[in-house]
Short mmCIF file of N, CA and C in Angstrom, two decimals:
data_model
loop_
_atom_site.label_atom_id
_atom_site.label_comp_id
_atom_site.label_asym_id
_atom_site.label_seq_id
_atom_site.Cartn_x
_atom_site.Cartn_y
_atom_site.Cartn_z
N MET A 292 -13.33 61.99 42.67
CA MET A 292 -14.23 61.24 41.82
C MET A 292 -13.88 59.75 41.84
N ILE A 293 -12.60 59.41 41.64
CA ILE A 293 -12.19 58.01 41.65
C ILE A 293 -12.39 57.42 43.04
N LEU A 294 -12.10 58.20 44.08
CA LEU A 294 -12.29 57.71 45.45
C LEU A 294 -13.77 57.44 45.71
N LYS A 295 -14.64 58.29 45.18
CA LYS A 295 -16.08 58.10 45.35
C LYS A 295 -16.53 56.81 44.65
N LEU A 296 -16.02 56.55 43.46
CA LEU A 296 -16.37 55.32 42.75
C LEU A 296 -15.84 54.10 43.49
N HIS A 297 -14.67 54.23 44.09
CA HIS A 297 -14.07 53.11 44.81
C HIS A 297 -14.90 52.74 46.04
N LYS A 298 -15.48 53.74 46.70
CA LYS A 298 -16.28 53.49 47.91
C LYS A 298 -17.71 53.07 47.58
N ASP A 299 -18.16 53.35 46.38
CA ASP A 299 -19.54 53.03 45.99
C ASP A 299 -19.68 51.52 45.82
N GLU A 300 -20.60 50.92 46.58
CA GLU A 300 -20.78 49.47 46.55
C GLU A 300 -22.10 49.08 45.89
N ALA A 301 -22.72 49.98 45.18
CA ALA A 301 -23.98 49.66 44.51
C ALA A 301 -23.72 48.62 43.43
N GLY A 302 -24.55 47.60 43.41
CA GLY A 302 -24.39 46.54 42.42
C GLY A 302 -23.46 45.42 42.85
N GLN A 303 -22.83 45.57 44.00
CA GLN A 303 -21.90 44.55 44.46
C GLN A 303 -22.62 43.23 44.72
N GLY A 304 -23.79 43.29 45.33
CA GLY A 304 -24.55 42.08 45.62
C GLY A 304 -24.94 41.35 44.35
N LEU A 305 -25.34 42.10 43.34
CA LEU A 305 -25.73 41.50 42.06
C LEU A 305 -24.56 40.75 41.43
N VAL A 306 -23.39 41.35 41.48
CA VAL A 306 -22.20 40.71 40.91
C VAL A 306 -21.87 39.44 41.68
N GLU A 307 -21.98 39.49 43.00
CA GLU A 307 -21.69 38.31 43.81
C GLU A 307 -22.67 37.18 43.50
N TYR A 308 -23.94 37.50 43.38
CA TYR A 308 -24.94 36.48 43.04
C TYR A 308 -24.69 35.92 41.64
N ALA A 309 -24.31 36.76 40.71
CA ALA A 309 -24.02 36.30 39.35
C ALA A 309 -22.83 35.34 39.35
N LEU A 310 -21.80 35.64 40.13
CA LEU A 310 -20.65 34.75 40.22
C LEU A 310 -21.01 33.42 40.85
N ILE A 311 -21.84 33.45 41.88
CA ILE A 311 -22.28 32.21 42.54
C ILE A 311 -23.09 31.36 41.56
N ILE A 312 -24.01 31.99 40.84
CA ILE A 312 -24.83 31.26 39.87
C ILE A 312 -23.95 30.67 38.76
N ALA A 313 -22.96 31.42 38.30
CA ALA A 313 -22.06 30.91 37.27
C ALA A 313 -21.27 29.71 37.78
N LEU A 314 -20.82 29.76 39.02
CA LEU A 314 -20.09 28.64 39.61
C LEU A 314 -20.97 27.41 39.73
N ILE A 315 -22.20 27.59 40.17
CA ILE A 315 -23.14 26.47 40.29
C ILE A 315 -23.45 25.89 38.91
N ALA A 316 -23.64 26.74 37.92
CA ALA A 316 -23.92 26.26 36.56
C ALA A 316 -22.74 25.47 36.01
N PHE A 317 -21.54 25.94 36.25
CA PHE A 317 -20.34 25.23 35.79
C PHE A 317 -20.24 23.86 36.46
N ALA A 318 -20.48 23.81 37.77
CA ALA A 318 -20.44 22.53 38.49
C ALA A 318 -21.51 21.58 37.97
N ALA A 319 -22.68 22.11 37.66
CA ALA A 319 -23.76 21.26 37.14
C ALA A 319 -23.41 20.69 35.77
N VAL A 320 -22.81 21.49 34.92
CA VAL A 320 -22.42 21.01 33.59
C VAL A 320 -21.37 19.91 33.71
N VAL A 321 -20.38 20.12 34.55
CA VAL A 321 -19.34 19.11 34.75
C VAL A 321 -19.94 17.84 35.33
N GLY A 322 -20.83 17.99 36.31
CA GLY A 322 -21.46 16.82 36.92
C GLY A 322 -22.35 16.07 35.96
N MET A 323 -23.09 16.79 35.14
CA MET A 323 -23.98 16.13 34.17
C MET A 323 -23.18 15.38 33.11
N ASN A 324 -22.04 15.92 32.72
CA ASN A 324 -21.20 15.24 31.74
C ASN A 324 -20.71 13.91 32.31
N SER A 325 -20.28 13.91 33.54
CA SER A 325 -19.82 12.68 34.19
C SER A 325 -20.98 11.70 34.35
N LEU A 326 -22.12 12.20 34.75
CA LEU A 326 -23.30 11.36 34.93
C LEU A 326 -23.74 10.74 33.60
N ALA A 327 -23.70 11.51 32.54
CA ALA A 327 -24.09 10.99 31.22
C ALA A 327 -23.16 9.87 30.78
N THR A 328 -21.88 10.01 31.06
CA THR A 328 -20.92 8.96 30.72
C THR A 328 -21.21 7.69 31.51
N ASP A 329 -21.51 7.83 32.80
CA ASP A 329 -21.82 6.67 33.63
C ASP A 329 -23.10 5.97 33.16
N ILE A 330 -24.10 6.74 32.81
CA ILE A 330 -25.37 6.16 32.33
C ILE A 330 -25.14 5.43 31.00
N ASN A 331 -24.37 6.04 30.11
CA ASN A 331 -24.08 5.41 28.83
C ASN A 331 -23.34 4.08 29.04
N THR A 332 -22.39 4.05 29.95
CA THR A 332 -21.66 2.82 30.25
C THR A 332 -22.60 1.76 30.80
N ALA A 333 -23.48 2.15 31.71
CA ALA A 333 -24.42 1.19 32.30
C ALA A 333 -25.33 0.59 31.24
N PHE A 334 -25.87 1.41 30.36
CA PHE A 334 -26.75 0.89 29.32
C PHE A 334 -25.99 0.00 28.33
N SER A 335 -24.74 0.33 28.06
CA SER A 335 -23.94 -0.52 27.18
C SER A 335 -23.73 -1.89 27.80
N LYS A 336 -23.45 -1.93 29.11
CA LYS A 336 -23.27 -3.21 29.80
C LYS A 336 -24.57 -4.01 29.80
N ILE A 337 -25.68 -3.34 30.03
CA ILE A 337 -26.98 -4.03 30.01
C ILE A 337 -27.26 -4.59 28.62
N GLY A 338 -26.96 -3.81 27.59
CA GLY A 338 -27.15 -4.28 26.22
C GLY A 338 -26.28 -5.49 25.90
N SER A 339 -25.06 -5.49 26.40
CA SER A 339 -24.17 -6.63 26.17
C SER A 339 -24.69 -7.88 26.85
N VAL A 340 -25.19 -7.74 28.07
CA VAL A 340 -25.74 -8.89 28.80
C VAL A 340 -26.96 -9.43 28.08
N LEU A 341 -27.81 -8.56 27.59
CA LEU A 341 -29.01 -9.00 26.88
C LEU A 341 -28.65 -9.71 25.57
N ASP A 342 -27.65 -9.20 24.87
CA ASP A 342 -27.23 -9.84 23.61
C ASP A 342 -26.69 -11.24 23.85
N VAL A 343 -25.96 -11.43 24.94
CA VAL A 343 -25.36 -12.73 25.23
C VAL A 343 -26.42 -13.72 25.70
N ASN A 344 -27.36 -13.28 26.51
CA ASN A 344 -28.32 -14.19 27.14
C ASN A 344 -29.57 -14.47 26.31
N ILE A 345 -29.82 -13.71 25.29
CA ILE A 345 -31.01 -13.94 24.46
C ILE A 345 -30.56 -14.67 23.19
N PRO A 346 -31.10 -15.88 22.97
CA PRO A 346 -30.67 -16.66 21.80
C PRO A 346 -31.18 -16.08 20.49
#
């Protein structure tokens, strides 16, 4: 019985796809966090320049 379960590969593809999707989602979240920080910094710099140059 245990040997039969060990050889049974049904559902293996689904698990592999789920792991790949989870890895991609994790990378996207990390990338978006970094991107959001960069965008926030850029807008802060633009705001500072506008404050200085507008009387």
